[in-house]
């Protein structure tokens, strides 16, 4: 392998060089660039090899010899030890799914000891918290994926291997659907399915597929073997679905009929009514089956075949389009220059994947890294090359942001956003004119007056800084018992991570609607509210906790919807950081939530969820119902019920601060 090569072998080479003490990067990639070549040359020089920066057979053999004793190099570390070996141990534990810290240090403290103990317990080792020889040997085995997928692996968000594809298939089989076409990448959908499975099986909910989760998944799938269908007439088929019946299988049937081109309804339900019967009959007639309107084994099997054929055709078409795209010259990669590269850098900056403050039109390593991070975030092929698929996704993300954010209001701006601005300025006594949808001279003068009194650039244009200052002024002047308090509201999931789904509902939509209502209610009581998301977009758990910890806030409320066969509301807190106050916040919110909604009270519980575990202020996670419960789902469809839910959450926060 040499500079310019790419693929999984390059990533393995970078890891091996890191292990041998010739660091390439803290986050290995699939691209063999100048840093990799430089590390290879340093290793070759140190080991008396020909120095050419190419990883050939002799270099690989020397690397294998150099790292063969690596496990022993870390063995014997325990609490109180310090040095570079501790940094390496913490990184290995992080990578194996037993996080110590985002920024490894040279000190072996209580957090490192606890992570070692968790690893030891997961792999049936003596849990003494000491990184002994057996522990380091097992850790090395896990990191190199030498164990079986069902017994020795720990899989988490960001992992990429063939074992992930097997994990996705197992989750699909157990009823926790990830994707129809399993991949080797552990993305947000896989993480959500793992969390839902863990929740349903009473396991620790962390989204990491460790030994306990994999063992439980294997047991579930072994306990429900598929049986060969017996030959039977449609009318005698005991598994037949027919008019008047109601079950989750009927919702799946309606969805499949829709996809096959035999439309039932835009919002599939669990009830088999006349429309479903008519669609089944049309399908049967079209496929030479007995047209009785009952979906028995033969009909369901034929429907599955039609869908499979359709999916294969779509996949083939997609592959042909990808192949055609890959042969085009519409690619931007390392060392490219020009206006297109500068435009790419600007778009990456705007999308939150920072390249540099002043884009320079040169595709360097920073640009490549930003492209890789963008591709990983949106589950694209991670190659650091801005090809048609990556560029199209980047345009799509930018368009979504433009459609959901008024951005800058200035002369010639029109619409409701202008009216909202005029109303806000009127409330602050800067605008005295008539509300219109046009950004006229009176509006510009009012904005300039506000800017002058608040030390902002005076241009009469309502940009982000001016709009933020207006919001801040409004919040300070608002009445209510929460004046002076800042609350972070976190609607869970979002974007391609839909969360739990059932009864025609998706968790991400319900919690966003509720979160926006909660924002409005809290602001009406004088609070300043920081939202982790206000649109249907994806944020990682780390990004959510970063917002919470950087907002200088007084409380954090994460809103979710439950799944797994229960009914009612429950609130979670975590026993670290602000443990006592977090527990009291959860108790106050739960009390007010039940009083406002009349929901079944499932109580207050301690839970190891990252968004509350890694947040340094009083923090709770509220589950506002079960999406797979017909009773709760019916409530969650109603705006009035979500209004009541927001009222309960607001009341709980208010009660918490009154008791302070």
XYZ file of C-alpha atoms in Angstrom:
660
model
C 0.000 0.000 0.000
C 1.198 3.498 -0.788
C 0.083 7.119 -0.816
C -3.194 7.541 -2.712
C -4.552 4.078 -1.823
C -7.787 3.732 0.162
C -9.826 1.043 1.877
C -10.191 -0.923 5.103
C -6.580 -2.180 4.908
C -5.341 1.421 5.137
C -7.388 1.971 8.292
C -5.856 -1.216 9.799
C -2.358 -0.008 8.833
C -2.930 3.320 10.599
C -4.151 1.525 13.755
C -1.096 -0.777 13.706
C 1.280 2.171 13.283
C -0.454 3.924 16.188
C -0.059 0.779 18.341
C 3.635 0.606 17.421
C 4.139 4.180 18.631
C 4.248 5.876 15.222
C 1.011 7.840 15.430
C -0.810 8.746 12.217
C -4.082 10.084 13.613
C -6.275 9.590 16.669
C -9.133 8.643 14.335
C -7.873 6.230 11.629
C -9.399 6.698 8.159
C -9.501 4.632 4.975
C -7.230 7.058 3.052
C -3.419 6.636 2.677
C -2.301 10.268 2.745
C 0.941 12.144 3.547
C 0.593 11.553 7.322
C 0.361 7.787 6.797
C 3.322 7.832 4.412
C 5.358 9.854 6.920
C 4.584 7.437 9.773
C 5.574 4.461 7.579
C 8.891 6.155 6.736
C 9.599 6.833 10.432
C 8.844 3.191 11.284
C 11.042 1.927 8.426
C 13.936 4.125 9.497
C 13.608 3.013 13.142
C 13.624 -0.657 12.125
C 16.450 -0.631 9.563
C 14.185 -1.060 6.540
C 14.315 0.624 3.133
C 12.735 4.044 3.700
C 10.205 4.552 0.883
C 6.906 5.221 2.724
C 5.350 2.130 1.096
C 3.800 -0.550 3.329
C 5.127 -3.679 1.609
C 5.571 -7.266 2.949
C 8.794 -6.522 4.871
C 7.269 -3.471 6.536
C 4.114 -5.389 7.506
C 6.182 -8.272 8.927
C 8.202 -5.843 11.036
C 4.996 -4.123 12.195
C 3.469 -7.449 13.248
C 6.621 -8.282 15.224
C 6.707 -4.819 16.785
C 3.102 -4.963 18.001
C 2.993 -8.651 18.954
C 3.770 -7.839 22.580
C 1.552 -4.764 22.706
C -0.960 -6.290 25.188
C 1.852 -6.893 27.699
C 2.880 -3.247 27.393
C -0.366 -2.176 29.049
C -0.749 -5.025 31.533
C -0.441 -4.300 35.234
C -1.857 -0.773 35.122
C -4.078 0.103 38.092
C -5.575 3.057 39.917
C -2.965 5.646 40.811
C -0.642 4.824 37.879
C 0.226 7.516 35.351
C 1.975 7.862 32.010
C 1.420 7.523 28.264
C 0.400 3.870 28.718
C -2.705 5.070 30.579
C -3.679 7.273 27.613
C -3.421 4.230 25.323
C -5.507 2.122 27.721
C -8.226 4.788 27.939
C -8.351 5.068 24.139
C -8.666 1.282 23.803
C -11.484 1.188 26.373
C -13.273 4.038 24.568
C -12.979 2.209 21.236
C -14.244 -1.039 22.768
C -17.414 0.682 23.964
C -16.457 1.300 27.606
C -15.960 5.093 27.624
C -13.612 6.712 30.123
C -13.326 10.259 28.775
C -13.477 12.097 25.444
C -9.978 13.446 26.166
C -7.732 10.626 27.469
C -5.237 11.630 30.159
C -2.084 10.122 31.650
C -3.774 9.408 35.015
C -5.453 6.090 35.988
C -8.278 7.359 38.206
C -11.679 6.064 39.434
C -13.322 6.493 36.000
C -10.628 4.383 34.323
C -10.919 1.721 37.039
C -14.719 1.593 36.650
C -14.440 1.276 32.850
C -11.964 -1.590 33.290
C -14.363 -3.298 35.730
C -17.308 -2.911 33.324
C -15.207 -4.452 30.563
C -14.144 -7.316 32.832
C -17.736 -8.038 33.886
C -18.893 -8.024 30.258
C -16.296 -10.636 29.322
C -16.556 -12.832 32.439
C -13.146 -11.790 33.807
C -12.267 -11.076 37.442
C -13.642 -7.553 37.964
C -10.747 -6.160 40.008
C -10.391 -2.910 38.037
C -6.755 -3.750 37.235
C -5.608 -3.938 33.621
C -3.958 -7.334 34.129
C -2.639 -9.628 31.388
C -5.962 -11.464 30.861
C -7.863 -8.181 30.618
C -5.450 -6.619 28.116
C -5.422 -9.841 26.050
C -9.238 -9.858 25.866
C -9.313 -6.115 25.108
C -6.861 -6.611 22.247
C -9.011 -9.469 20.906
C -12.139 -7.296 20.980
C -10.418 -4.386 19.229
C -9.157 -6.666 16.470
C -12.555 -8.412 16.032
C -11.014 -11.861 16.551
C -14.010 -13.151 18.518
C -17.327 -14.382 17.164
C -20.036 -11.869 16.443
C -22.331 -13.334 19.061
C -19.893 -13.772 21.937
C -16.769 -11.606 21.785
C -17.752 -8.419 19.976
C -18.802 -5.032 21.308
C -20.409 -2.902 18.624
C -21.269 0.774 18.865
C -22.068 3.848 16.778
C -19.380 4.496 14.184
C -18.140 0.881 13.932
C -17.744 -0.574 10.443
C -17.358 -4.342 9.900
C -19.083 -7.414 8.488
C -20.234 -8.241 12.034
C -22.479 -5.148 11.981
C -24.350 -6.563 8.986
C -25.007 -9.760 10.978
C -26.137 -7.686 13.986
C -28.612 -5.756 11.808
C -30.021 -9.022 10.424
C -30.451 -10.384 13.963
C -32.222 -7.192 15.090
C -34.525 -7.369 12.044
C -35.331 -11.001 12.847
C -36.110 -10.146 16.480
C -38.615 -7.505 15.351
C -36.433 -4.415 15.885
C -36.118 -3.313 12.282
C -32.958 -1.505 11.156
C -32.993 -1.681 7.361
C -34.162 -3.940 4.544
C -30.607 -4.007 3.194
C -28.152 -4.602 6.108
C -24.816 -2.791 5.812
C -21.459 -2.966 7.576
C -21.929 0.460 9.229
C -23.270 1.002 12.786
C -25.259 4.219 12.322
C -28.080 5.977 14.239
C -30.736 3.530 13.012
C -28.748 0.563 14.312
C -28.155 2.363 17.623
C -31.880 3.121 18.002
C -32.849 -0.512 17.288
C -30.294 -1.735 19.847
C -31.696 0.702 22.443
C -35.279 -0.430 21.747
C -34.231 -4.075 22.062
C -32.380 -3.395 25.325
C -35.395 -1.540 26.693
C -37.753 -4.387 25.751
C -35.465 -7.006 27.329
C -34.818 -5.072 30.546
C -31.127 -4.536 29.771
C -29.018 -1.456 30.432
C -30.045 0.974 27.665
C -26.888 2.432 26.095
C -27.216 1.608 22.380
C -24.024 -0.485 22.532
C -24.285 -4.133 21.456
C -22.081 -5.762 24.085
C -21.895 -9.338 25.333
C -25.150 -9.236 27.354
C -27.120 -7.641 24.522
C -25.777 -10.053 21.887
C -26.495 -13.048 24.132
C -30.076 -11.872 24.752
C -30.562 -11.249 21.022
C -29.368 -14.757 20.223
C -31.736 -16.243 22.830
C -34.725 -14.289 21.471
C -34.090 -15.421 17.913
C -33.491 -19.047 18.929
C -36.733 -19.050 20.929
C -38.772 -18.031 17.864
C -37.712 -20.389 15.027
C -39.411 -19.947 11.716
C -41.632 -22.861 10.806
C -42.216 -24.104 7.287
C -45.662 -23.030 6.093
C -48.056 -25.882 5.473
C -49.977 -26.102 2.239
C -53.479 -24.833 2.918
C -56.379 -23.165 1.185
C -56.712 -19.419 1.736
C -60.089 -19.867 3.424
C -58.704 -22.515 5.823
C -55.500 -20.632 6.634
C -55.400 -19.947 10.399
C -52.941 -17.075 9.808
C -55.257 -15.446 7.292
C -56.070 -11.752 7.696
C -59.599 -10.749 6.761
C -62.194 -7.991 7.077
C -63.094 -7.042 10.637
C -59.782 -8.134 12.172
C -57.408 -5.800 14.002
C -53.660 -6.301 14.661
C -50.213 -4.871 13.953
C -49.895 -7.396 11.093
C -52.698 -5.572 9.277
C -50.813 -2.280 9.455
C -47.804 -4.044 7.908
C -50.089 -5.554 5.236
C -51.464 -2.120 4.318
C -47.943 -0.707 4.064
C -46.868 -3.598 1.806
C -49.931 -3.200 -0.420
C -49.220 0.526 -0.736
C -45.612 -0.178 -1.709
C -46.698 -2.814 -4.240
C -48.957 -0.265 -5.945
C -52.320 -1.348 -4.491
C -53.134 1.718 -2.414
C -55.119 1.322 0.818
C -54.542 4.541 2.774
C -51.920 7.251 3.293
C -51.996 6.487 7.042
C -51.940 2.674 7.554
C -53.892 1.445 10.590
C -54.258 -1.820 12.490
C -57.847 -2.372 11.223
C -58.831 -4.565 8.224
C -61.711 -2.634 6.652
C -63.408 -2.510 3.223
C -60.549 -0.535 1.623
C -58.019 -3.144 2.721
C -60.239 -5.948 1.417
C -60.644 -4.229 -1.955
C -56.875 -3.685 -2.287
C -56.229 -7.356 -1.428
C -58.760 -8.471 -4.085
C -57.123 -6.253 -6.704
C -53.727 -7.733 -5.840
C -55.103 -11.287 -6.002
C -56.725 -10.680 -9.395
C -53.520 -9.170 -10.727
C -51.499 -12.193 -9.565
C -53.883 -15.024 -10.594
C -54.946 -15.865 -7.021
C -58.423 -16.608 -5.689
C -59.913 -13.129 -5.311
C -61.663 -13.505 -1.936
C -60.189 -10.385 -0.266
C -58.603 -12.438 2.541
C -54.817 -12.260 2.943
C -53.788 -15.856 3.576
C -50.431 -17.603 3.231
C -50.487 -17.730 -0.584
C -51.449 -14.065 -0.913
C -48.899 -12.907 1.663
C -46.188 -15.035 0.028
C -47.028 -13.611 -3.407
C -46.994 -10.075 -1.984
C -43.582 -10.683 -0.445
C -42.322 -11.925 -3.817
C -43.645 -8.863 -5.640
C -41.996 -6.527 -3.127
C -38.710 -8.415 -3.311
C -38.707 -8.177 -7.121
C -39.522 -4.462 -6.900
C -36.753 -3.840 -4.368
C -34.209 -5.758 -6.461
C -35.155 -3.711 -9.531
C -34.811 -0.462 -7.559
C -31.472 -1.599 -6.161
C -30.205 -2.446 -9.643
C -31.348 0.931 -10.947
C -29.632 2.676 -8.034
C -26.398 0.757 -8.648
C -26.492 1.680 -12.332
C -27.002 5.343 -11.437
C -24.128 5.182 -8.948
C -21.886 3.525 -11.520
C -22.790 6.175 -14.075
C -22.124 8.907 -11.531
C -18.770 7.407 -10.554
C -17.578 7.583 -14.153
C -18.318 11.271 -14.398
C -15.788 13.989 -13.675
C -17.998 15.535 -10.988
C -15.530 14.634 -8.217
C -13.572 16.835 -5.836
C -10.697 15.231 -3.936
C -7.358 15.854 -2.247
C -5.130 18.470 -3.966
C -7.915 19.774 -6.246
C -8.116 23.564 -6.600
C -10.612 26.127 -7.830
C -13.924 27.857 -7.209
C -15.767 24.534 -6.857
C -13.500 23.576 -3.951
C -14.064 26.949 -2.263
C -17.835 26.526 -2.685
C -17.559 23.047 -1.157
C -15.621 24.410 1.842
C -18.208 27.156 2.381
C -21.088 24.666 2.251
C -19.338 22.333 4.709
C -18.806 25.264 7.097
C -22.484 26.234 6.855
C -23.574 22.625 7.443
C -21.579 22.517 10.704
C -18.517 20.603 9.419
C -15.867 23.267 9.838
C -12.993 23.328 7.347
C -11.433 26.736 7.952
C -12.508 30.290 8.748
C -11.484 31.589 5.305
C -12.035 28.989 2.551
C -8.975 28.975 0.264
C -10.159 26.965 -2.792
C -7.560 24.216 -2.087
C -8.728 20.666 -1.206
C -6.350 19.884 1.673
C -6.438 17.338 4.511
C -8.765 19.539 6.604
C -11.247 19.596 3.720
C -10.939 15.832 3.316
C -11.558 15.292 7.038
C -14.661 17.520 6.957
C -16.001 15.582 3.943
C -15.426 12.264 5.757
C -17.232 13.553 8.873
C -20.153 14.744 6.720
C -20.320 11.380 4.934
C -20.298 9.494 8.222
C -22.994 11.757 9.701
C -25.320 11.125 6.745
C -24.387 7.421 6.276
C -22.702 7.867 2.897
C -19.669 5.931 1.661
C -16.759 7.350 3.683
C -13.949 8.080 1.223
C -13.209 11.787 1.737
C -14.102 12.447 -1.911
C -16.887 14.909 -2.721
C -18.672 12.970 -5.462
C -22.209 13.387 -6.859
C -23.929 11.664 -3.925
C -22.042 13.688 -1.304
C -22.547 16.991 -3.144
C -26.267 16.285 -3.649
C -26.697 15.503 0.068
C -24.812 18.667 1.003
C -27.151 20.724 -1.203
C -30.162 18.971 0.366
C -28.961 19.771 3.898
C -28.321 23.400 2.964
C -31.764 23.716 1.359
C -33.453 22.295 4.474
C -31.657 24.824 6.673
C -32.643 27.701 4.380
C -36.292 26.615 4.390
C -36.497 26.407 8.177
C -34.482 29.484 9.152
C -35.490 33.040 8.219
C -31.746 33.808 8.239
C -31.288 37.511 7.530
C -34.180 39.971 7.241
C -33.503 43.134 5.249
C -34.940 45.422 2.550
C -37.011 43.392 0.068
C -37.577 40.606 2.662
C -41.250 39.632 2.894
C -43.485 37.221 4.761
C -44.585 36.263 8.258
C -41.023 36.474 9.597
C -41.098 40.234 8.920
C -44.427 40.594 10.772
C -43.001 38.641 13.732
C -39.992 40.974 13.810
C -42.228 44.070 13.753
C -44.331 42.677 16.623
C -41.202 41.964 18.694
C -39.816 45.456 18.065
C -43.196 46.970 18.951
C -43.213 45.052 22.251
C -39.771 46.528 22.969
C -41.076 50.022 21.958
C -38.898 50.454 18.875
C -41.524 49.990 16.140
C -44.698 52.116 16.056
C -45.902 51.522 12.489
C -48.472 49.198 10.933
C -47.607 45.511 10.755
C -47.002 44.450 7.140
C -45.233 41.569 5.457
C -42.767 43.992 3.860
C -39.431 45.020 5.354
C -40.014 48.763 4.857
C -38.067 51.846 5.979
C -39.927 51.979 9.323
C -38.788 48.429 10.055
C -35.209 49.210 9.042
C -35.181 52.367 11.224
C -36.536 50.417 14.221
C -33.861 47.741 13.782
C -31.143 50.405 13.532
C -32.416 52.083 16.732
C -32.326 48.756 18.560
C -28.810 48.047 17.278
C -27.604 51.491 18.385
C -28.823 51.013 21.972
C -27.406 47.499 22.222
C -23.919 48.108 20.861
C -24.463 46.173 17.629
C -23.314 47.040 14.110
C -25.831 49.665 12.901
C -26.986 48.624 9.435
C -30.770 48.273 9.824
C -30.482 44.592 8.855
C -31.867 41.929 11.197
C -29.144 39.294 11.040
C -28.464 36.430 13.496
C -26.754 38.640 16.122
C -29.531 41.233 16.049
C -32.304 38.614 16.147
C -30.608 36.838 19.079
C -30.309 40.137 20.952
C -34.014 40.888 20.350
C -34.970 37.434 21.658
C -32.778 37.956 24.710
C -34.355 41.337 25.434
C -37.855 39.872 25.085
C -37.030 37.047 27.483
C -35.622 39.458 30.059
C -38.728 41.622 29.912
C -41.137 38.668 30.061
C -43.211 38.189 33.218
C -43.284 34.985 35.239
C -41.669 32.968 37.965
C -38.975 31.563 35.654
C -37.460 34.930 34.809
C -33.674 34.680 34.876
C -33.687 30.895 34.418
C -32.303 29.135 31.345
C -33.680 25.726 30.374
C -32.316 23.449 27.639
C -35.119 21.519 25.890
C -34.014 18.425 23.957
C -36.551 16.784 21.598
C -35.024 13.314 21.062
C -33.970 11.715 17.752
C -34.611 13.624 14.479
C -33.680 13.505 10.799
C -33.023 9.972 9.596
C -33.178 8.757 13.220
C -36.940 8.422 13.648
C -36.812 6.802 17.092
C -39.615 4.422 18.024
C -42.432 3.972 15.495
C -45.867 2.320 15.688
C -49.531 3.033 15.005
C -48.593 5.328 12.120
C -46.583 7.615 14.421
C -42.879 8.423 14.705
C -41.246 9.426 17.980
C -39.145 12.203 16.405
C -42.272 14.085 15.242
C -44.172 13.816 18.533
C -41.285 15.006 20.696
C -40.429 17.901 18.357
C -44.044 19.111 18.476
C -44.056 18.768 22.271
C -40.624 20.398 22.617
C -41.703 23.476 20.658
C -44.845 23.783 22.797
C -42.681 23.466 25.916
C -40.369 26.218 24.624
C -43.340 28.542 24.160
C -44.785 27.748 27.608
C -41.460 28.208 29.415
C -40.777 31.510 27.639
C -44.253 32.713 28.600
C -43.162 32.244 32.227
C -40.006 34.287 31.667
C -37.453 31.542 31.032
C -34.740 31.654 28.403
C -34.995 28.444 26.372
C -32.186 26.811 24.401
C -33.364 24.121 21.956
C -31.073 21.299 20.819
C -33.187 21.137 17.660
C -36.167 23.087 16.326
C -36.479 21.239 13.018
C -36.427 17.652 11.790
C -32.658 17.212 11.837
C -30.282 14.672 13.364
C -27.962 15.452 16.278
C -25.653 12.946 17.949
C -25.927 12.382 21.707
C -22.547 14.082 22.152
C -23.800 17.180 20.324
C -26.873 17.337 22.567
C -24.850 17.178 25.798
C -22.413 19.729 24.374
C -25.308 22.160 23.834
C -26.487 21.554 27.411
C -23.066 22.015 28.988
C -22.202 25.145 26.983
C -25.512 26.975 27.451
C -24.847 28.196 31.008
C -28.292 26.755 31.755
C -30.081 25.879 34.989
C -31.876 22.693 33.879
C -32.032 20.173 31.023
C -35.214 18.377 29.892
C -34.990 15.662 27.219
C -38.359 14.594 25.768
C -38.905 11.070 24.412
C -41.677 8.574 23.662
C -41.413 5.040 25.011
C -41.891 1.629 23.356
C -41.880 -1.976 24.481
C -45.411 -2.915 25.504
C -46.170 -0.635 28.459
C -48.505 2.297 29.009
C -48.086 5.675 30.746
C -45.437 8.285 31.557
C -42.155 8.019 33.462
C -39.226 10.317 34.248
C -35.524 9.431 34.536
C -32.552 11.000 36.314
C -28.903 9.918 36.656
C -26.970 9.584 39.906
C -23.955 11.749 39.143
C -23.116 15.449 38.793
C -26.278 17.204 40.112
C -27.781 13.900 41.314
C -29.931 15.174 44.192
C -31.360 18.097 42.237
C -31.836 15.961 39.110
C -33.875 13.468 41.130
C -36.003 16.279 42.578
C -36.530 17.779 39.105
C -37.671 14.360 37.844
C -40.077 13.998 40.790
C -41.570 17.476 40.243
C -41.970 16.940 36.495
C -43.508 13.489 36.949
C -45.996 14.810 39.512
C -47.125 17.705 37.311
C -47.115 15.567 34.154
C -49.541 13.036 35.622
C -51.726 15.778 37.099
C -51.955 17.609 33.745
C -52.517 14.589 31.466
C -54.127 11.918 33.658
C -51.675 9.394 32.192
C -50.740 6.178 33.991
C -48.000 6.998 36.504
C -44.958 4.758 35.934
C -42.933 6.707 38.474
C -39.464 8.218 38.712
C -36.449 6.047 37.927
C -32.681 6.280 37.712
C -31.496 5.643 34.141
C -28.100 5.482 32.444
C -28.971 7.550 29.352
C -26.058 9.500 27.845
C -27.952 12.776 27.464
C -28.533 12.967 31.223
C -25.409 11.043 32.255
C -23.019 13.447 30.517
C -24.904 16.664 31.320
C -23.448 18.687 34.203
C -26.638 20.488 35.308
C -29.891 19.138 36.822
C -31.074 16.887 33.983
C -33.988 14.547 33.306
C -35.378 12.427 30.481
C -39.196 12.340 30.282
C -40.953 9.453 28.486
C -44.402 10.869 27.636
C -46.210 7.667 26.664
C -45.823 4.393 24.766
C -46.059 4.731 20.985
C -46.929 1.030 20.604
C -49.856 1.296 23.048
C -53.125 1.982 21.224
C -54.332 4.027 24.220
C -51.235 6.205 24.473
C -50.922 6.498 20.681
C -54.479 7.830 20.440
C -53.570 10.524 22.993
C -50.270 11.371 21.307
C -52.116 12.094 18.049
C -54.104 14.894 19.719
C -52.702 18.442 19.864
C -54.742 19.118 23.014
C -53.061 16.206 24.769
C -49.605 17.441 23.743
C -50.607 20.893 25.051
C -51.450 19.243 28.394
C -48.135 17.383 28.315
C -46.239 20.625 27.764
C -48.220 22.231 30.586
C -47.210 19.382 32.905
C -43.534 19.594 31.942
C -43.584 23.379 32.419
C -45.342 23.044 35.766
C -42.722 20.567 36.945
C -39.845 22.860 35.991
C -41.573 25.810 37.678
C -42.195 23.782 40.852
C -38.544 22.689 40.894
C -37.257 26.269 40.866
C -39.849 27.425 43.433
C -38.561 24.778 45.868
C -34.939 25.748 45.309
